[in-house]
mmCIF file of C-alpha atoms in Angstrom:
data_model
loop_
_atom_site.group_PDB
_atom_site.id
_atom_site.type_symbol
_atom_site.label_atom_id
_atom_site.label_comp_id
_atom_site.label_asym_id
_atom_site.label_seq_id
_atom_site.Cartn_x
_atom_site.Cartn_y
_atom_site.Cartn_z
ATOM 1 C CA MET M 13 -29.174 37.400 46.653
ATOM 2 C CA ALA M 14 -29.931 39.711 43.641
ATOM 3 C CA PHE M 15 -31.758 37.823 41.237
ATOM 4 C CA GLY M 16 -34.291 40.693 40.186
ATOM 5 C CA MET M 17 -37.697 38.752 40.386
ATOM 6 C CA LYS M 18 -40.270 40.683 40.135
ATOM 7 C CA VAL M 19 -43.139 39.631 43.242
ATOM 8 C CA LEU M 20 -45.757 40.137 44.779
ATOM 9 C CA GLY M 21 -47.578 40.398 48.343
ATOM 10 C CA LEU M 22 -51.229 40.126 47.877
ATOM 11 C CA GLY M 23 -53.256 40.197 50.653
ATOM 12 C CA ASP M 24 -52.685 41.510 54.269
ATOM 13 C CA ALA M 25 -50.636 44.755 55.858
ATOM 14 C CA VAL M 26 -51.703 44.990 59.386
ATOM 15 C CA VAL M 27 -50.164 46.371 62.851
ATOM 16 C CA ASP M 28 -49.171 44.335 65.686
ATOM 17 C CA LYS M 29 -49.703 46.102 68.645
ATOM 18 C CA TYR M 30 -47.632 45.404 71.242
ATOM 19 C CA ILE M 31 -49.659 45.794 74.201
ATOM 20 C CA ASN M 32 -46.295 45.991 77.229
ATOM 21 C CA LYS M 33 -44.975 48.134 75.686
ATOM 22 C CA TYR M 34 -47.524 50.510 73.844
ATOM 23 C CA THR M 35 -46.068 49.887 70.147
ATOM 24 C CA MET M 36 -47.002 49.130 66.820
ATOM 25 C CA TYR M 37 -45.298 47.621 64.562
ATOM 26 C CA PRO M 38 -46.282 47.043 60.930
ATOM 27 C CA GLY M 39 -46.221 43.217 59.616
ATOM 28 C CA GLY M 40 -49.265 40.834 57.874
ATOM 29 C CA ASN M 41 -48.073 38.200 55.694
ATOM 30 C CA ALA M 42 -48.454 39.724 52.533
ATOM 31 C CA LEU M 43 -46.398 43.073 53.459
ATOM 32 C CA ASN M 44 -43.591 40.649 55.513
ATOM 33 C CA PHE M 45 -43.400 39.017 51.863
ATOM 34 C CA ALA M 46 -43.128 41.837 49.916
ATOM 35 C CA VAL M 47 -40.755 43.633 52.388
ATOM 36 C CA PHE M 48 -38.455 40.717 53.057
ATOM 37 C CA ALA M 49 -38.193 39.918 49.225
ATOM 38 C CA LYS M 50 -37.378 43.486 48.377
ATOM 39 C CA GLN M 51 -34.656 43.593 50.997
ATOM 40 C CA LEU M 52 -33.395 39.985 49.471
ATOM 41 C CA GLY M 53 -32.684 42.229 46.400
ATOM 42 C CA GLN M 54 -35.983 41.353 43.975
ATOM 43 C CA GLN M 55 -38.611 43.948 42.994
ATOM 44 C CA ALA M 56 -41.173 43.864 45.507
ATOM 45 C CA SER M 57 -44.623 45.226 45.297
ATOM 46 C CA PHE M 58 -47.933 44.893 47.770
ATOM 47 C CA LEU M 59 -51.645 45.072 47.289
ATOM 48 C CA GLY M 60 -54.052 44.827 49.540
ATOM 49 C CA VAL M 61 -56.609 46.712 51.477
ATOM 50 C CA LEU M 62 -55.450 49.511 53.758
ATOM 51 C CA GLY M 63 -57.633 51.722 56.718
ATOM 52 C CA SER M 64 -58.198 54.890 57.011
ATOM 53 C CA ASP M 65 -57.227 55.288 60.718
ATOM 54 C CA GLN M 66 -54.155 56.547 62.163
ATOM 55 C CA ALA M 67 -52.247 52.266 61.459
ATOM 56 C CA GLY M 68 -53.133 52.698 57.667
ATOM 57 C CA SER M 69 -51.672 55.440 57.313
ATOM 58 C CA TYR M 70 -48.719 54.623 59.505
ATOM 59 C CA LEU M 71 -48.828 51.235 56.899
ATOM 60 C CA LYS M 72 -48.540 53.361 54.012
ATOM 61 C CA LYS M 73 -45.695 55.936 54.825
ATOM 62 C CA VAL M 74 -43.599 52.742 55.991
ATOM 63 C CA ILE M 75 -44.353 50.784 52.140
ATOM 64 C CA ASP M 76 -43.494 54.562 50.885
ATOM 65 C CA LYS M 77 -40.255 54.599 52.583
ATOM 66 C CA LEU M 78 -39.109 51.394 52.023
ATOM 67 C CA GLN M 79 -40.272 51.802 48.064
ATOM 68 C CA ILE M 80 -42.152 48.935 47.970
ATOM 69 C CA ASP M 81 -45.005 49.642 45.237
ATOM 70 C CA SER M 82 -48.731 49.928 46.256
ATOM 71 C CA SER M 83 -50.018 51.913 43.425
ATOM 72 C CA HIS M 84 -52.573 49.749 43.479
ATOM 73 C CA ALA M 85 -53.735 49.357 46.413
ATOM 74 C CA ARG M 86 -57.107 50.475 48.520
ATOM 75 C CA THR M 87 -57.463 52.547 51.018
ATOM 76 C CA GLU M 88 -60.949 52.211 52.853
ATOM 77 C CA GLU M 89 -62.970 54.384 55.272
ATOM 78 C CA GLY M 90 -62.229 52.427 58.558
ATOM 79 C CA GLU M 91 -59.838 50.499 61.062
ATOM 80 C CA ASN M 92 -56.709 48.875 59.774
ATOM 81 C CA GLY M 93 -56.226 45.467 60.088
ATOM 82 C CA TYR M 94 -54.323 44.737 63.997
ATOM 83 C CA SER M 95 -53.391 42.297 66.015
ATOM 84 C CA GLU M 96 -52.381 42.423 69.723
ATOM 85 C CA VAL M 97 -49.641 40.744 70.931
ATOM 86 C CA LYS M 98 -47.086 40.364 73.804
ATOM 87 C CA ILE M 99 -43.527 39.404 74.424
ATOM 88 C CA VAL M 100 -42.934 36.623 76.983
ATOM 89 C CA ASP M 101 -38.904 35.289 77.540
ATOM 90 C CA ASN M 102 -38.457 36.236 73.619
ATOM 91 C CA ASP M 103 -41.470 34.465 71.931
ATOM 92 C CA ARG M 104 -44.793 36.682 71.452
ATOM 93 C CA ILE M 105 -48.030 35.601 72.374
ATOM 94 C CA PHE M 106 -50.949 36.970 70.155
ATOM 95 C CA ILE M 107 -53.655 38.088 72.158
ATOM 96 C CA GLY M 108 -56.174 38.850 70.311
ATOM 97 C CA SER M 109 -57.397 41.055 66.372
ATOM 98 C CA ASN M 110 -60.352 43.096 64.778
ATOM 99 C CA LYS M 111 -59.984 39.862 61.989
ATOM 100 C CA GLY M 112 -58.702 41.889 59.109
ATOM 101 C CA GLY M 113 -60.773 45.614 59.593
ATOM 102 C CA VAL M 114 -61.384 46.772 56.599
ATOM 103 C CA SER M 115 -60.112 44.333 54.729
ATOM 104 C CA ALA M 116 -62.255 41.744 55.752
ATOM 105 C CA GLN M 117 -65.363 44.493 55.246
ATOM 106 C CA ASN M 118 -64.234 45.519 52.038
ATOM 107 C CA LEU M 119 -62.628 42.569 50.264
ATOM 108 C CA LEU M 120 -60.622 43.162 46.894
ATOM 109 C CA LYS M 121 -61.998 43.146 44.004
ATOM 110 C CA LEU M 122 -59.870 42.936 41.011
ATOM 111 C CA SER M 123 -60.300 45.003 38.116
ATOM 112 C CA ALA M 124 -58.876 44.650 34.281
ATOM 113 C CA ALA M 125 -56.476 46.853 34.917
ATOM 114 C CA ASP M 126 -55.782 45.084 37.962
ATOM 115 C CA ASP M 127 -55.397 41.999 36.049
ATOM 116 C CA ASP M 128 -52.146 43.302 33.688
ATOM 117 C CA TYR M 129 -51.123 44.918 36.884
ATOM 118 C CA LEU M 130 -50.551 40.750 38.270
ATOM 119 C CA LYS M 131 -49.918 39.547 34.950
ATOM 120 C CA SER M 132 -46.346 41.473 35.384
ATOM 121 C CA PHE M 133 -45.204 39.322 38.164
ATOM 122 C CA ASP M 134 -43.233 36.204 38.155
ATOM 123 C CA LEU M 135 -44.475 35.386 41.704
ATOM 124 C CA ILE M 136 -47.852 36.030 43.652
ATOM 125 C CA HIS M 137 -47.719 35.164 47.330
ATOM 126 C CA ILE M 138 -50.821 35.160 49.582
ATOM 127 C CA GLY M 139 -51.122 34.040 53.224
ATOM 128 C CA LEU M 140 -54.554 32.464 54.989
ATOM 129 C CA TYR M 141 -55.425 35.884 56.925
ATOM 130 C CA GLY M 142 -54.894 37.885 53.310
ATOM 131 C CA GLN M 143 -58.441 37.959 53.198
ATOM 132 C CA VAL M 144 -57.936 37.078 49.382
ATOM 133 C CA ASP M 145 -58.823 33.505 49.223
ATOM 134 C CA HIS M 146 -61.837 34.230 46.797
ATOM 135 C CA LEU M 147 -59.278 35.965 44.148
ATOM 136 C CA LEU M 148 -57.033 32.247 43.800
ATOM 137 C CA ASP M 149 -59.788 31.233 40.851
ATOM 138 C CA LYS M 150 -58.740 34.230 39.244
ATOM 139 C CA LEU M 151 -55.039 33.778 39.498
ATOM 140 C CA GLN M 152 -55.564 30.298 38.224
ATOM 141 C CA SER M 153 -57.006 31.738 35.065
ATOM 142 C CA LEU M 154 -54.357 34.282 34.430
ATOM 143 C CA ASP M 155 -51.655 31.458 34.568
ATOM 144 C CA LEU M 156 -50.214 33.287 37.509
ATOM 145 C CA LYS M 157 -47.470 31.449 40.228
ATOM 146 C CA VAL M 158 -49.125 31.429 43.436
ATOM 147 C CA SER M 159 -47.603 30.446 46.341
ATOM 148 C CA TYR M 160 -49.728 30.397 49.476
ATOM 149 C CA ASP M 161 -49.165 30.398 53.385
ATOM 150 C CA PHE M 162 -51.448 28.188 55.326
ATOM 151 C CA SER M 163 -49.585 28.745 58.761
ATOM 152 C CA ASP M 164 -50.821 27.248 61.148
ATOM 153 C CA ASN M 165 -54.383 27.853 61.945
ATOM 154 C CA PHE M 166 -55.968 26.011 58.755
ATOM 155 C CA THR M 167 -58.692 23.393 58.702
ATOM 156 C CA ASN M 168 -58.563 20.415 56.537
ATOM 157 C CA GLU M 169 -61.698 21.973 54.574
ATOM 158 C CA LYS M 170 -59.828 24.782 53.885
ATOM 159 C CA VAL M 171 -56.499 22.951 52.699
ATOM 160 C CA ASP M 172 -58.811 20.652 50.396
ATOM 161 C CA MET M 173 -60.455 23.603 48.803
ATOM 162 C CA LEU M 174 -57.806 25.600 48.114
ATOM 163 C CA ILE M 175 -54.081 23.606 47.608
ATOM 164 C CA ASN M 176 -54.632 22.973 43.509
ATOM 165 C CA LYS M 177 -54.704 26.354 43.060
ATOM 166 C CA VAL M 178 -51.194 27.348 43.791
ATOM 167 C CA ALA M 179 -48.332 26.066 43.277
ATOM 168 C CA TYR M 180 -46.208 26.279 46.378
ATOM 169 C CA VAL M 181 -47.499 25.634 49.951
ATOM 170 C CA PHE M 182 -46.663 26.117 53.023
ATOM 171 C CA PHE M 183 -47.603 25.103 56.596
ATOM 172 C CA SER M 184 -46.332 25.673 60.242
ATOM 173 C CA LEU M 185 -46.359 22.718 62.252
ATOM 174 C CA SER M 186 -45.038 22.862 64.890
ATOM 175 C CA GLY M 187 -45.400 19.956 67.642
ATOM 176 C CA LYS M 188 -45.853 17.596 64.797
ATOM 177 C CA SER M 189 -43.379 14.685 64.329
ATOM 178 C CA ASP M 190 -41.301 13.741 61.333
ATOM 179 C CA GLU M 191 -43.353 10.482 60.575
ATOM 180 C CA ALA M 192 -46.850 12.981 60.918
ATOM 181 C CA VAL M 193 -45.506 15.661 59.296
ATOM 182 C CA LYS M 194 -44.338 13.782 55.586
ATOM 183 C CA SER M 195 -47.458 11.632 56.053
ATOM 184 C CA PHE M 196 -49.321 14.768 55.858
ATOM 185 C CA LEU M 197 -48.094 16.369 53.247
ATOM 186 C CA GLN M 198 -47.916 13.143 51.027
ATOM 187 C CA GLN M 199 -51.743 13.374 51.274
ATOM 188 C CA VAL M 200 -52.179 16.324 50.530
ATOM 189 C CA TYR M 201 -50.014 16.812 47.409
ATOM 190 C CA THR M 202 -51.861 17.631 44.538
ATOM 191 C CA SER M 203 -51.065 17.637 40.538
ATOM 192 C CA ASN M 204 -50.574 21.232 40.714
ATOM 193 C CA ASN M 205 -48.158 21.606 43.216
ATOM 194 C CA LYS M 206 -44.372 22.145 43.027
ATOM 195 C CA VAL M 207 -43.201 22.318 46.511
ATOM 196 C CA LEU M 208 -44.776 21.941 49.809
ATOM 197 C CA LEU M 209 -43.168 22.913 52.970
ATOM 198 C CA ALA M 210 -43.711 22.650 56.425
ATOM 199 C CA THR M 211 -41.896 24.788 59.164
ATOM 200 C CA ARG M 212 -41.325 23.259 62.990
ATOM 201 C CA GLY M 213 -40.349 26.430 65.101
ATOM 202 C CA SER M 214 -36.563 25.209 65.969
ATOM 203 C CA GLU M 215 -37.235 22.001 64.469
ATOM 204 C CA ALA M 216 -36.121 20.543 61.256
ATOM 205 C CA ALA M 217 -38.557 21.901 58.242
ATOM 206 C CA ILE M 218 -39.234 19.050 56.186
ATOM 207 C CA ALA M 219 -40.361 19.545 51.989
ATOM 208 C CA TYR M 220 -42.169 17.611 49.333
ATOM 209 C CA ASP M 221 -41.805 17.749 45.607
ATOM 210 C CA GLY M 222 -44.123 15.000 44.996
ATOM 211 C CA LYS M 223 -41.557 12.318 44.812
ATOM 212 C CA ARG M 224 -39.129 12.376 47.448
ATOM 213 C CA PHE M 225 -38.509 14.042 51.048
ATOM 214 C CA PHE M 226 -36.028 17.065 52.094
ATOM 215 C CA GLU M 227 -35.306 17.865 55.903
ATOM 216 C CA LYS M 228 -33.075 21.040 56.561
ATOM 217 C CA ALA M 229 -32.214 21.784 60.474
ATOM 218 C CA ALA M 230 -33.431 24.951 61.671
ATOM 219 C CA THR M 231 -30.386 27.883 62.153
ATOM 220 C CA ALA M 232 -28.869 27.753 65.833
ATOM 221 C CA ILE M 233 -30.406 30.934 67.853
ATOM 222 C CA GLU M 234 -28.500 31.849 70.928
ATOM 223 C CA LYS M 235 -31.055 34.016 72.027
ATOM 224 C CA SER M 236 -33.758 35.939 69.771
ATOM 225 C CA VAL M 237 -35.003 39.333 70.080
ATOM 226 C CA ASP M 238 -38.666 38.774 68.804
ATOM 227 C CA THR M 239 -39.657 35.689 66.692
ATOM 228 C CA MET M 240 -42.503 37.535 64.641
ATOM 229 C CA ALA M 241 -42.528 36.627 61.048
ATOM 230 C CA ALA M 242 -39.857 34.275 61.771
ATOM 231 C CA GLY M 243 -42.519 32.182 59.358
ATOM 232 C CA ASP M 244 -42.584 34.472 56.763
ATOM 233 C CA ALA M 245 -39.054 35.361 56.498
ATOM 234 C CA PHE M 246 -38.597 31.767 56.162
ATOM 235 C CA ILE M 247 -40.871 31.482 52.910
ATOM 236 C CA THR M 248 -39.928 34.412 51.605
ATOM 237 C CA ALA M 249 -36.174 33.590 51.392
ATOM 238 C CA PHE M 250 -36.643 30.087 50.082
ATOM 239 C CA LEU M 251 -39.030 30.865 47.640
ATOM 240 C CA VAL M 252 -36.326 33.789 46.563
ATOM 241 C CA ALA M 253 -33.424 31.176 46.680
ATOM 242 C CA TYR M 254 -35.686 28.474 44.659
ATOM 243 C CA LEU M 255 -37.302 30.178 42.253
ATOM 244 C CA SER M 256 -34.436 32.160 41.537
ATOM 245 C CA LYS M 257 -33.335 28.520 39.190
ATOM 246 C CA GLN M 258 -29.528 29.224 41.238
ATOM 247 C CA VAL M 259 -29.750 26.426 43.789
ATOM 248 C CA GLY M 260 -32.196 23.026 44.867
ATOM 249 C CA ILE M 261 -34.773 22.605 47.401
ATOM 250 C CA GLU M 262 -32.184 21.850 50.456
ATOM 251 C CA GLU M 263 -29.899 24.687 49.840
ATOM 252 C CA SER M 264 -32.894 27.030 49.383
ATOM 253 C CA MET M 265 -34.204 25.520 53.223
ATOM 254 C CA VAL M 266 -30.567 26.431 54.382
ATOM 255 C CA LYS M 267 -31.080 29.863 53.261
ATOM 256 C CA ALA M 268 -34.268 29.988 54.635
ATOM 257 C CA HIS M 269 -33.185 29.062 57.867
ATOM 258 C CA GLU M 270 -30.301 31.429 57.900
ATOM 259 C CA PHE M 271 -32.572 34.489 56.940
ATOM 260 C CA ALA M 272 -35.209 33.663 59.810
ATOM 261 C CA ALA M 273 -32.405 33.887 61.757
ATOM 262 C CA GLU M 274 -31.339 37.602 61.211
ATOM 263 C CA ILE M 275 -34.865 38.276 61.621
ATOM 264 C CA CYS M 276 -35.347 37.518 65.153
ATOM 265 C CA GLN M 277 -32.916 39.275 65.777
ATOM 266 C CA LEU M 278 -35.904 42.449 65.156
ATOM 267 C CA ASN M 279 -38.145 43.953 67.108
ATOM 268 C CA GLY M 280 -41.806 42.479 65.078
ATOM 269 C CA SER M 281 -41.802 41.607 61.692
ATOM 270 C CA PHE M 282 -39.048 44.129 60.364
ATOM 271 C CA GLY M 283 -38.740 47.204 63.040
ATOM 272 C CA LEU M 284 -39.960 50.720 62.452
ATOM 273 C CA GLY M 285 -42.415 50.209 65.603
ATOM 274 C CA VAL M 286 -44.186 53.215 66.782
ATOM 275 C CA LYS M 287 -46.106 54.369 69.718
ATOM 276 C CA TYR M 288 -49.918 54.262 70.069
#
């Protein structure tokens, strides 16, 4: 799948500390998006705020090793964002976090050079925890194509505030019925949106384009190693497939499920763990 889009993960790069094995893995919605897009054949970059500590230094090494451009990323003095997790029955359970670390304490400000840089991308992806919601008005004014992941911890107020500023929107709605998901997507859809999509863990994902709904069952997994970043993998693969203009929404959802299933066979978001 190599269509040559130029994409940017804008926001969070964190480490996920697995407390039961004293190992930290690189992750974060924006970084995961860039890494997965690179794996899927795209030109991928990352822009965010890293810490000056061991975690931030390690993330920079990983980004460079994977040949993801981070020429506009910042490093600030202090603690990089992290979460603490443990694995129970091959599923990851979040314990806590430092709520973004330096990226929350030093909100990203865009320079004129950054604006020119952003204009070079076909798609910019942001997540709920990226600490960059304040940049959405600027991105909209620059007429940039933006996708946004509201994850599963959003508020209705947050959705109402942001959803009309982005084209491609994702939600995690595990445990919700087909009817509840469809009603929600129909209710929040705006004329500025292209596609809204809800994942539901092992249940079928549901998409809405303002006219009709699309449903696709998840790819069966006999046994997952770690479900960390499965949602990010789904989002990235869907966007890569759909925006290539070569496949429609349903086929893009199939490819997204397949790629997410592959990622569930790795430790952490995409491997590369180190002891801490």
